[in-house]
Structure formats: structure tokens, C-alpha cells
XYZ file of C-alpha atoms in Angstrom:
275
model
C 109.739 113.586 135.795
C 111.491 112.484 132.608
C 112.111 109.050 134.068
C 108.486 108.785 135.214
C 107.377 109.501 131.669
C 109.701 106.806 130.331
C 108.313 104.315 132.846
C 104.754 105.195 131.798
C 105.502 104.752 128.093
C 107.262 101.450 128.756
C 104.316 100.148 130.766
C 101.764 101.355 128.234
C 103.554 99.405 125.488
C 103.285 96.187 127.530
C 100.749 93.862 125.914
C 99.731 91.954 129.011
C 99.238 94.761 131.515
C 97.957 92.337 134.147
C 101.542 91.192 134.717
C 102.526 94.667 135.917
C 103.049 94.922 139.661
C 101.530 98.400 140.013
C 98.903 100.612 138.423
C 100.980 102.742 136.069
C 97.946 104.888 135.157
C 98.381 106.697 138.473
C 101.586 108.266 137.098
C 99.720 110.458 134.615
C 97.293 111.529 137.335
C 100.240 112.486 139.560
C 101.824 114.559 136.788
C 98.512 116.309 136.118
C 98.132 117.166 139.793
C 101.660 118.577 139.827
C 100.889 120.779 136.813
C 97.725 122.062 138.485
C 99.810 122.830 141.581
C 102.214 124.934 139.510
C 105.065 122.572 138.667
C 106.516 122.632 135.125
C 106.444 119.487 133.002
C 109.113 118.607 130.455
C 107.623 118.782 126.983
C 110.756 117.968 124.984
C 113.875 116.105 126.067
C 116.685 118.539 125.330
C 119.374 115.853 125.376
C 117.725 113.624 122.768
C 115.426 116.180 121.063
C 112.538 113.790 121.721
C 108.905 114.550 122.556
C 107.272 111.713 124.580
C 103.933 111.940 122.785
C 102.259 109.068 124.676
C 103.226 110.505 128.058
C 102.341 114.113 127.235
C 99.003 113.113 125.703
C 98.102 111.056 128.764
C 98.930 113.918 131.139
C 96.917 116.419 129.094
C 93.963 114.025 129.012
C 94.109 113.854 132.795
C 94.212 117.649 132.984
C 91.043 117.833 130.910
C 89.329 115.323 133.188
C 90.344 117.169 136.341
C 89.757 120.749 135.161
C 86.942 120.221 132.694
C 86.556 121.903 129.335
C 88.629 125.018 130.041
C 89.812 127.675 127.608
C 93.605 127.446 127.298
C 95.934 129.874 125.537
C 99.387 128.496 124.668
C 102.197 131.044 124.974
C 105.673 129.966 123.858
C 108.972 131.835 123.833
C 111.859 131.614 121.403
C 115.294 133.197 121.459
C 119.040 132.737 121.463
C 120.938 131.298 124.392
C 121.204 133.563 127.450
C 118.854 136.145 125.963
C 116.655 136.209 129.074
C 113.715 134.034 127.973
C 113.177 132.259 131.294
C 113.798 135.475 133.227
C 111.167 137.264 131.156
C 108.570 134.541 131.742
C 109.341 134.489 135.460
C 108.817 138.245 135.650
C 105.627 138.184 133.562
C 103.842 135.307 135.299
C 105.637 134.922 138.634
C 107.065 131.522 137.695
C 110.257 129.819 138.800
C 111.874 128.536 135.634
C 115.565 127.790 136.149
C 117.780 130.802 135.442
C 121.577 130.896 135.121
C 124.349 131.778 132.700
C 125.014 129.461 129.773
C 122.841 126.512 128.782
C 120.272 126.416 131.560
C 116.973 125.250 130.058
C 117.288 122.082 127.986
C 114.504 121.152 125.608
C 111.098 122.632 126.382
C 109.027 122.878 129.557
C 105.370 123.790 129.954
C 103.643 125.238 133.003
C 99.974 125.939 133.582
C 99.029 129.407 134.847
C 95.526 130.095 136.107
C 93.939 133.352 134.953
C 92.240 135.496 137.599
C 88.454 135.809 137.536
C 88.733 139.479 136.603
C 90.947 138.766 133.586
C 88.872 135.796 132.409
C 86.083 138.049 131.195
C 88.512 140.379 129.436
C 90.721 137.755 127.784
C 88.125 134.979 127.286
C 90.543 132.341 128.561
C 90.803 130.335 131.784
C 94.436 129.204 131.703
C 97.696 130.157 130.022
C 100.014 127.285 129.132
C 103.503 128.831 129.217
C 106.155 126.986 127.184
C 109.784 127.802 127.997
C 112.365 126.594 125.498
C 116.066 125.961 125.251
C 118.219 128.781 123.929
C 119.149 128.510 120.273
C 122.675 128.593 118.880
C 124.226 127.288 122.087
C 127.998 127.709 122.132
C 128.444 124.417 123.991
C 126.798 122.513 121.144
C 128.318 124.185 118.095
C 128.011 122.178 114.880
C 125.872 121.403 111.846
C 123.656 118.919 113.705
C 122.987 121.531 116.369
C 121.809 124.048 113.781
C 119.383 121.484 112.371
C 118.130 120.732 115.884
C 117.635 124.459 116.550
C 115.601 124.812 113.361
C 113.450 121.836 114.331
C 112.936 123.192 117.844
C 111.938 126.609 116.520
C 109.449 125.091 114.078
C 107.973 122.908 116.825
C 107.613 125.754 119.322
C 106.079 128.228 116.887
C 103.641 125.637 115.595
C 102.675 124.693 119.135
C 101.796 128.118 120.517
C 98.847 130.372 119.877
C 101.363 133.176 120.392
C 105.158 133.003 120.313
C 107.338 135.650 121.935
C 110.580 136.057 119.993
C 113.152 137.459 122.396
C 115.750 139.476 120.472
C 118.929 140.078 122.463
C 121.692 142.427 121.341
C 122.119 144.634 118.300
C 122.597 141.859 115.714
C 119.454 139.736 115.304
C 120.757 137.999 112.158
C 120.825 134.558 113.814
C 117.159 134.785 114.769
C 116.256 136.088 111.311
C 117.802 133.005 109.713
C 115.904 130.679 112.031
C 112.557 132.414 111.549
C 112.925 132.368 107.774
C 113.547 128.628 107.852
C 110.495 128.120 110.072
C 108.270 130.168 107.786
C 109.555 128.335 104.740
C 108.884 124.972 106.378
C 105.233 125.885 106.872
C 104.939 127.280 103.349
C 106.512 124.221 101.693
C 103.679 121.897 102.681
C 102.295 122.157 99.152
C 100.499 118.835 99.053
C 98.143 119.894 101.843
C 97.354 123.367 100.528
C 94.631 122.377 98.066
C 93.165 119.921 100.562
C 92.837 122.630 103.219
C 91.236 124.975 100.693
C 88.829 122.215 99.692
C 87.968 121.605 103.357
C 87.088 125.287 103.769
C 84.995 125.202 100.597
C 83.055 122.069 101.557
C 82.425 123.306 105.079
C 81.129 126.610 103.716
C 78.827 124.854 101.244
C 77.335 122.625 103.944
C 76.825 125.583 106.285
C 75.054 127.574 103.555
C 72.543 124.783 103.335
C 71.917 125.101 107.082
C 71.223 128.833 107.368
C 74.830 129.912 107.945
C 75.375 128.326 111.368
C 78.904 129.361 112.420
C 79.196 126.678 115.108
C 78.263 124.041 112.564
C 80.868 125.432 110.154
C 83.594 125.142 112.789
C 82.563 121.586 113.602
C 82.510 120.472 109.964
C 85.763 122.249 109.138
C 87.476 120.703 112.169
C 86.534 117.189 111.088
C 87.788 117.762 107.562
C 90.926 119.583 108.692
C 91.946 116.839 111.130
C 92.313 114.406 108.232
C 94.267 116.903 106.136
C 96.870 118.058 108.653
C 98.428 114.626 109.149
C 101.735 115.005 107.317
C 104.957 113.047 106.998
C 108.588 113.940 106.386
C 107.898 114.018 102.641
C 106.008 117.287 103.105
C 109.178 118.951 104.383
C 111.558 117.634 101.727
C 113.821 120.329 100.392
C 113.562 122.561 103.440
C 117.084 123.762 104.160
C 119.005 126.821 105.198
C 118.733 128.255 101.663
C 115.784 130.599 102.071
C 114.087 132.398 99.197
C 114.038 135.912 100.639
C 112.026 137.293 97.721
C 109.255 134.822 98.455
C 109.068 136.094 102.030
C 109.337 139.755 101.081
C 106.858 139.701 98.182
C 104.150 137.121 98.893
C 102.078 136.090 95.917
C 98.313 135.707 95.935
C 98.799 132.010 96.594
C 101.026 132.771 99.574
C 98.530 135.285 100.927
C 95.866 132.603 100.737
C 98.113 130.335 102.789
C 98.548 133.027 105.406
C 94.779 133.532 105.543
C 94.186 129.813 106.023
C 96.919 129.664 108.679
C 95.306 132.531 110.594
C 91.983 130.738 110.318
C 93.422 127.541 111.788
C 95.000 129.520 114.636
C 91.625 131.065 115.412
C 90.037 127.660 115.199
C 92.560 126.125 117.594
C 91.755 128.837 120.145
C 88.022 128.432 119.671
C 88.156 124.677 120.122
C 89.649 125.161 123.587
C 86.781 127.430 124.657
């Protein structure tokens, strides 16, 4: 499927699409049908640490067209190499992610799981999008660049999921603690966007007050304002390194608590938008 995605992105970048000898748009429809049938789709290329955004976006758009406006809950898993992440997901959801000793899963894969009618009413969701990830701190890829790639993967996976399962294996979880601290710091160091997010909440609240406190209207207004704020570049993450301020994580200030509150609000919003 990786090669199919590369073909799709190559064809989509072609200016004169009439010169193509086949309808490449059928590729995204095929991938969407495979996901509906229970096949996993590669979300991140583990060899190049690359996310094919054009391909993934096209497949997800096709899923929305085929399934309609369904409520989706994204569940991701994070852990060290050979800690049993894929095995745990297979046992929980009856999936068939590849399982073996050593570096088995490479990158990240996502699989769509349909929720039973009985559980839909209890959980208020229609599908669970399960994201299985590569094990961190792989012995085969020891080195400084690998540690940076692990930190980037952990940040990506945690930011992607509505809920992230952190699989701790063994009696010494120090490696995972280092990674999680770096991830948390990366989110907290986006200082330039903090005031803008707060202002978006304030403006949305003011406009809703003028319209009799309509919660749905508040969510709609806040979403529009937030979409323009959360577009960030590499400059927002400058200075993020392995040197973590533990005191900042242990004793959050009032400003930090406000960040956490806003983050929880955006998580709730992301779930609500999929309803």
C-alpha cells in the first residue's frame, strides 16, 4: 500500500492530469474500501519517518463519503520496542497487527474498528480508529538521530489520538519517562499560540453570550477561530530538546494550568466535531 500511496501523490502533483493513462482517483477509493473491510493502512513510513499527507487525507475523505458523518474515536498506543503493543491491541480488538520479536512494526498503522450497536449508545461513538506504532528505543537503530526520531514519533502519536495507551514494560520505565517529558514540553513550548487560543475562547464566548448562550454556536465559532491559530511551523518548537525542566512539570503554574485546561477543551472539541 505504500507504493500505491506514492503513485497517488505523484499523479496528483501532475499538472495536466488528462495525460495520465488511468484514473488515479480510484486508488483512494480502493484504500478506503480496504480500511472498511478491516485492513490496516500505513500512516507513517517507518523507514523514512514520513507521513504522506496528501494520500492519507484523500483516503480519509473517501471514508467520510462512504460511511457518512460517523463518530470516530482515535486510540493510539506508545511504548518501547517489544513491549507488547501490537499484541495488546490484537487482544483488545481482535485485530491482526504483525507480531514478532525485535523490530516488527515500522512507522505507524491505523485500522478502523466498527463499534457494536449495543456499545454505540454507551460510548457515543460509531468507530474506533486504532493506531499501532513502532517500538521506541529500538536496539537495531541505536544513535542520536534515532532518539530524535523517537521523540518526534511520540509527539505525533500522542497529538493524533483522543486517547493514548502508554505500554510500560519491565521494572525500569525511565526511558518512557524521558520521552513523555519531551512530548509534554513540546506542547507547552508553543508560546506564540497560547494568547491566540485564549483570545479565540474569549471571542467565541462573547459572541455566544449575545446569542442566548447557544453551545453549538460556541463550538462552531471557536472551531473557526481555532483552525487559524493551530497552524504552526518549526519556529514554535525551537529550543525543544532532551533537557527537560522537571520542576515545570512537577509544579505547574497558573499559566500552565490554563494551558492544560485549553488542551482538554480542544480534545473535547475534536471528539465533538466527529459526532
